[in-house]
Each structure stands twice: as C-alpha cells, then as structure tokens.
Amino acid sequence: AWEYADVEDDAYTDGKLTDFAIKTLGDFKDSKNPFFLAVGYVSPHLPFIQPKKYGEMYNDSDLTISREKTIPRNAHNRAFHNWEELRNGYLDIPKKGPVSIETEKELIKSYYASVSYLDALVGKLIKSLDDLGLRDNTTIVFWSDHGFFLGEHGFWCKHHTFQEAIHVPLIISAPNMTKNEIKGVGEFLIKMKFCSSISFAIIAHCFLLTNDANFLSKIPSFSFGNISSNFFDMHNPSTLSPKNSNFS
C-alpha cells in the first residue's frame, strides 16, 4: 500500500502530469486564447507512492495515532464500512480486524509523505504561472473530493459519513481578492461570471485551469441564473426522493 523509490519527482505519474500541465500552460500563453485545463492528481490516494525523500521527512514522533478505535454509540450502519479498498487491494492487510500498530504507522507516514509530494507538485505548478506571467490574471481554486480516515474509529479509506471522510479543502486565490477573505462560493462565482478579463484556474484532487471566465455557461444545460440545472440536479441529494435514497 506504500512505496518510496529513490527517484526524482517526475518519475511517478503525478510528477509527469505536472510537467505536462506546465508545458500545456506554455502553449496556452503562446496562443493568447482563453483556456481551461484540468489536472487530476492521484496523490494522496492509495497506493501511497512517492519519492523516497518525502518519506524521510517524517519520523514516528511526527505521526498522529488516533486513540479512538471504536464506532460512536448509536451510529447509523450506513456511516461505516469494512474498508475493503485497503483490505482487498494490498498485501499484509488483514481481511478482518484492525491492522497492526506497525502497519498503522507505515500507512500514516506514507499518507503524510504522499501529501508532501502533492504539495511540492502543486507548488511547482503554481510557480509556473509566475514564470509564464499568467499569475496576475489567473484564479486558482484548490479542492479535493473527499477526506481520508487514518485509523480514527478503527476506519481507513473514505466511504464514511463521519467528519474525517467528508472534510475537504476549498482554497481560492483570485486577482483583486482580499487575502484570507472568506466568501460564499455563489458570490465568488457570480463575480467570476461577469469578469471576463481574468483567467480562471482550479487546482484539486483535480486541477483545472482556464482564462475563459464564461466557461460556466458552456456546461450542458447550465443556466447561471437557475441553479436547478440538469448539471446540479444530478449532484444534488435534495433532488432525490427520500424513499429511493440510501444515505444518511
């Protein structure tokens, strides 16, 4: 479930992806046309694979080992599972019961290392915006699609409805945006919609870049003034019938 090869950052897929994204940004700059670029990173995701130097950043004393290994009282049975992604996909992981303390430490350490690897790659990608002279008219949004359990409540992986699995980052950096300012996403998107002179970039578990501020209107069946579009209906639990829904 983890690996530390003595290689450079671009030896792994995420590193190659970053280099390709930077090259693509250079092509976009030369074209002077509006652009939209999506860069989807695998890290930090099982398997936790990264260059050796990122594993060397962490000792056992740096790891946070959860003391809470039990499921909360009265928790709904849909709120937890048997973390089959880890159990069934990798060697030395028991089919039943908890992992050993040694395995727990290795998993947490390799997750930390994977996050640090991703952090370095994202930093390299953002630096390329500066180097290419694109930063001043580029909006950057960083987010992920899910959290990850590292032994809390005896859980690993995602697919839970507890905080550790659903807590995700959403960080926005935009031209003329006040530093450390907190705004509603809707207000931010409205400003983006009517500010056609700036570039738009999103970094994430998926990384997206565009300087076409009207890209929202190009999403199929999307009406900016009507949030009940087909696109949002497909992703909005409130549009599902409770009788047919199986989530808590």
Coordinates of C-alpha atoms in Angstrom, one line a residue:
A1 CA 0.0 0.0 0.0
W2 CA 3.1 2.3 0.1
E3 CA 6.3 2.8 -1.8
Y4 CA 9.3 5.1 -1.6
A5 CA 11.5 4.8 -4.7
D6 CA 14.8 6.6 -4.8
V7 CA 13.8 8.7 -7.8
E8 CA 13.1 12.3 -8.9
D9 CA 9.6 13.8 -8.6
D10 CA 8.8 13.3 -12.3
A11 CA 9.4 9.5 -12.2
Y12 CA 5.9 8.9 -10.9
T13 CA 2.7 9.7 -12.8
D14 CA 1.7 12.8 -10.8
G15 CA 5.1 14.2 -11.5
K16 CA 4.9 13.5 -15.2
L17 CA 1.4 15.0 -15.2
T18 CA 2.7 18.2 -13.6
D19 CA 5.4 18.6 -16.2
F20 CA 2.8 18.1 -19.0
A21 CA 0.5 20.6 -17.4
I22 CA 3.3 23.2 -17.3
K23 CA 4.1 22.6 -20.9
T24 CA 0.4 23.0 -21.8
L25 CA 0.2 26.3 -19.9
G26 CA 3.1 27.5 -22.0
D27 CA 1.2 26.5 -25.2
F28 CA -1.8 28.4 -23.9
K29 CA 0.2 31.5 -23.2
D30 CA 1.6 31.5 -26.7
S31 CA -1.9 31.1 -28.3
K32 CA -3.3 34.0 -26.3
N33 CA -6.7 32.3 -26.4
P34 CA -8.9 31.5 -23.4
F35 CA -8.0 28.2 -21.9
F36 CA -9.4 25.6 -19.5
L37 CA -7.1 22.9 -18.2
A38 CA -8.0 20.1 -15.8
V39 CA -5.1 18.3 -14.0
G40 CA -6.3 15.4 -11.9
Y41 CA -3.8 14.2 -9.3
V42 CA -3.9 10.7 -7.8
S43 CA -2.0 11.6 -4.6
P44 CA -2.8 11.4 -1.8
H45 CA -4.6 8.2 -2.6
L46 CA -4.0 4.6 -2.2
P47 CA -1.4 3.3 -3.0
F48 CA 0.7 5.9 -1.2
I49 CA 3.6 6.0 -3.6
Q50 CA 6.2 8.9 -3.7
P51 CA 9.9 9.5 -4.0
K52 CA 12.0 8.4 -1.0
K53 CA 12.9 11.9 0.1
Y54 CA 9.3 12.6 1.2
G55 CA 9.2 9.5 3.4
E56 CA 12.4 10.7 5.0
M57 CA 10.6 13.9 6.1
Y58 CA 8.7 12.0 8.9
N59 CA 9.6 10.1 12.0
D60 CA 7.3 8.1 14.3
S61 CA 7.2 11.2 16.6
D62 CA 5.6 13.2 13.8
L63 CA 2.7 10.8 13.4
T64 CA -0.7 11.3 15.0
I65 CA -2.1 8.0 16.1
S66 CA -5.8 8.1 16.9
R67 CA -6.7 6.8 20.4
E68 CA -10.3 6.4 19.4
K69 CA -10.7 2.9 17.9
T70 CA -14.4 2.3 18.4
I71 CA -17.5 3.2 16.4
P72 CA -19.6 6.0 18.0
R73 CA -22.6 4.9 20.0
N74 CA -25.9 4.9 18.0
A75 CA -24.0 5.5 14.7
H76 CA -26.1 4.5 11.7
N77 CA -24.8 1.4 9.9
R78 CA -24.5 3.4 6.7
A79 CA -21.9 5.6 8.4
F80 CA -19.2 3.0 8.3
H81 CA -17.8 0.0 6.3
N82 CA -15.1 -2.6 6.3
W83 CA -12.6 -0.5 4.3
E84 CA -12.4 -3.1 1.5
E85 CA -10.3 -0.8 -0.7
L86 CA -7.4 -1.3 1.7
R87 CA -8.2 -4.9 2.8
N88 CA -8.7 -6.4 -0.7
G89 CA -6.2 -4.4 -2.7
Y90 CA -2.9 -4.8 -0.8
L91 CA -0.7 -7.4 0.8
D92 CA -0.2 -7.7 4.6
I93 CA -3.5 -6.1 5.3
P94 CA -5.8 -8.4 7.4
K95 CA -9.1 -9.5 6.0
K96 CA -10.7 -9.0 9.4
G97 CA -9.9 -6.9 12.4
P98 CA -7.5 -4.0 12.8
V99 CA -4.1 -3.5 11.2
S100 CA -1.0 -4.0 13.4
I101 CA 0.4 -0.9 15.1
E102 CA 3.5 -1.2 12.8
T103 CA 1.2 -1.2 9.7
E104 CA -0.8 1.7 11.1
K105 CA 2.4 3.8 11.5
E106 CA 3.5 2.9 8.0
L107 CA 0.2 3.8 6.5
I108 CA 0.0 7.2 8.3
K109 CA 3.6 8.0 7.5
S110 CA 3.2 7.2 3.8
Y111 CA -0.1 9.2 3.7
Y112 CA 1.8 12.2 5.1
A113 CA 4.6 11.7 2.6
S114 CA 2.1 11.5 -0.3
V115 CA 0.6 14.8 0.8
S116 CA 4.0 16.4 0.9
Y117 CA 4.7 15.1 -2.6
L118 CA 1.5 16.6 -3.9
D119 CA 2.3 19.8 -2.1
A120 CA 5.6 20.0 -3.9
L121 CA 4.0 19.3 -7.3
V122 CA 1.2 21.9 -6.7
G123 CA 3.9 24.4 -5.7
K124 CA 5.8 23.7 -8.9
L125 CA 2.6 24.2 -11.0
I126 CA 1.7 27.5 -9.3
K127 CA 5.3 28.7 -9.8
S128 CA 5.0 28.0 -13.5
L129 CA 2.1 30.6 -13.6
D130 CA 4.5 33.2 -12.2
D131 CA 7.3 32.2 -14.6
L132 CA 4.9 32.4 -17.6
G133 CA 3.4 35.7 -16.5
L134 CA 0.0 34.2 -16.1
R135 CA -0.5 34.5 -12.3
D136 CA -1.8 38.1 -12.2
N137 CA -4.9 37.2 -14.3
T138 CA -5.4 33.7 -13.1
T139 CA -7.8 32.5 -10.4
I140 CA -6.7 29.4 -8.5
V141 CA -9.1 27.1 -6.7
F142 CA -7.8 24.1 -4.7
W143 CA -10.2 21.4 -3.5
S144 CA -10.5 17.7 -3.0
D145 CA -13.4 15.3 -3.5
H146 CA -13.2 13.5 -0.1
G147 CA -11.3 13.2 3.1
F148 CA -9.5 10.0 4.4
F149 CA -9.5 8.0 7.6
L150 CA -6.2 7.2 9.2
G151 CA -7.3 4.8 11.9
E152 CA -9.9 7.1 13.6
H153 CA -12.8 4.9 14.9
G154 CA -10.9 2.0 13.6
F155 CA -11.6 3.1 10.0
W156 CA -9.4 3.5 6.9
C157 CA -10.1 5.0 3.5
K158 CA -13.2 7.0 2.7
H159 CA -16.8 6.0 2.1
H160 CA -17.9 7.0 5.6
T161 CA -20.2 9.9 6.6
F162 CA -18.0 11.0 9.6
Q163 CA -16.1 14.2 9.5
E164 CA -12.7 12.7 8.6
A165 CA -14.1 11.4 5.3
I166 CA -16.2 14.4 4.2
H167 CA -13.9 17.2 5.4
V168 CA -12.2 18.7 2.3
P169 CA -10.2 21.8 1.5
L170 CA -11.5 24.6 -0.6
I171 CA -8.9 27.4 -1.1
I172 CA -9.4 30.2 -3.6
S173 CA -6.8 32.7 -4.8
A174 CA -8.0 35.3 -7.3
P175 CA -7.0 38.7 -8.7
N176 CA -8.4 41.5 -6.6
M177 CA -9.5 39.1 -3.9
T178 CA -8.7 40.2 -0.3
K179 CA -6.1 37.9 1.3
N180 CA -7.6 35.5 3.9
E181 CA -11.1 36.7 3.0
I182 CA -14.0 34.2 3.4
K183 CA -16.8 34.4 0.9
G184 CA -19.7 32.2 -0.2
V185 CA -18.9 30.2 -3.2
G186 CA -22.0 31.5 -5.0
E187 CA -20.9 35.1 -4.6
F188 CA -17.5 34.2 -5.9
L189 CA -18.9 32.5 -9.0
I190 CA -21.2 35.5 -9.7
K191 CA -18.2 37.8 -9.7
M192 CA -16.3 35.3 -12.0
K193 CA -19.2 35.2 -14.4
F194 CA -19.1 38.9 -15.1
C195 CA -15.4 39.5 -15.0
S196 CA -14.3 38.2 -18.4
S197 CA -10.8 39.7 -18.4
I198 CA -9.3 37.3 -15.9
S199 CA -8.0 33.8 -16.2
F200 CA -9.6 31.0 -14.1
A201 CA -7.6 28.2 -12.6
I202 CA -8.7 25.4 -10.3
I203 CA -6.3 23.1 -8.5
A204 CA -7.6 20.0 -6.9
H205 CA -7.5 16.2 -6.4
C206 CA -8.4 17.6 -9.8
F207 CA -6.5 20.6 -11.1
L208 CA -8.3 22.9 -13.6
L209 CA -7.1 26.0 -15.3
T210 CA -9.0 28.4 -17.6
N211 CA -8.9 32.0 -18.6
D212 CA -12.3 31.7 -20.1
A213 CA -14.4 33.3 -17.4
N214 CA -17.6 32.3 -19.3
F215 CA -16.9 28.6 -19.1
L216 CA -19.8 28.1 -16.7
S217 CA -22.3 29.0 -19.4
K218 CA -20.8 26.3 -21.6
I219 CA -21.7 23.4 -19.3
P220 CA -24.6 21.4 -20.8
S221 CA -28.0 22.5 -19.6
F222 CA -26.4 25.0 -17.2
S223 CA -28.2 28.3 -16.6
F224 CA -26.2 30.5 -14.2
G225 CA -29.4 32.3 -13.0
N226 CA -31.1 29.0 -12.4
I227 CA -29.2 26.7 -10.1
S228 CA -31.7 23.9 -10.7
S229 CA -30.0 23.0 -13.9
N230 CA -29.5 19.4 -15.2
F231 CA -25.9 19.5 -14.1
F232 CA -26.7 20.4 -10.5
D233 CA -29.7 18.1 -10.3
M234 CA -27.5 15.1 -10.9
H235 CA -25.3 16.1 -8.0
N236 CA -27.8 17.5 -5.5
P237 CA -29.1 15.0 -2.9
S238 CA -32.1 17.2 -2.3
T239 CA -33.5 16.3 -5.7
L240 CA -33.5 12.6 -4.8
S241 CA -36.6 11.0 -3.4
P242 CA -36.0 10.0 0.3
K243 CA -37.9 6.8 -0.4
N244 CA -35.4 5.9 -3.0
S245 CA -32.3 7.2 -1.3
N246 CA -29.9 5.1 0.7
F247 CA -27.7 7.5 2.5
S248 CA -27.6 9.1 6.0

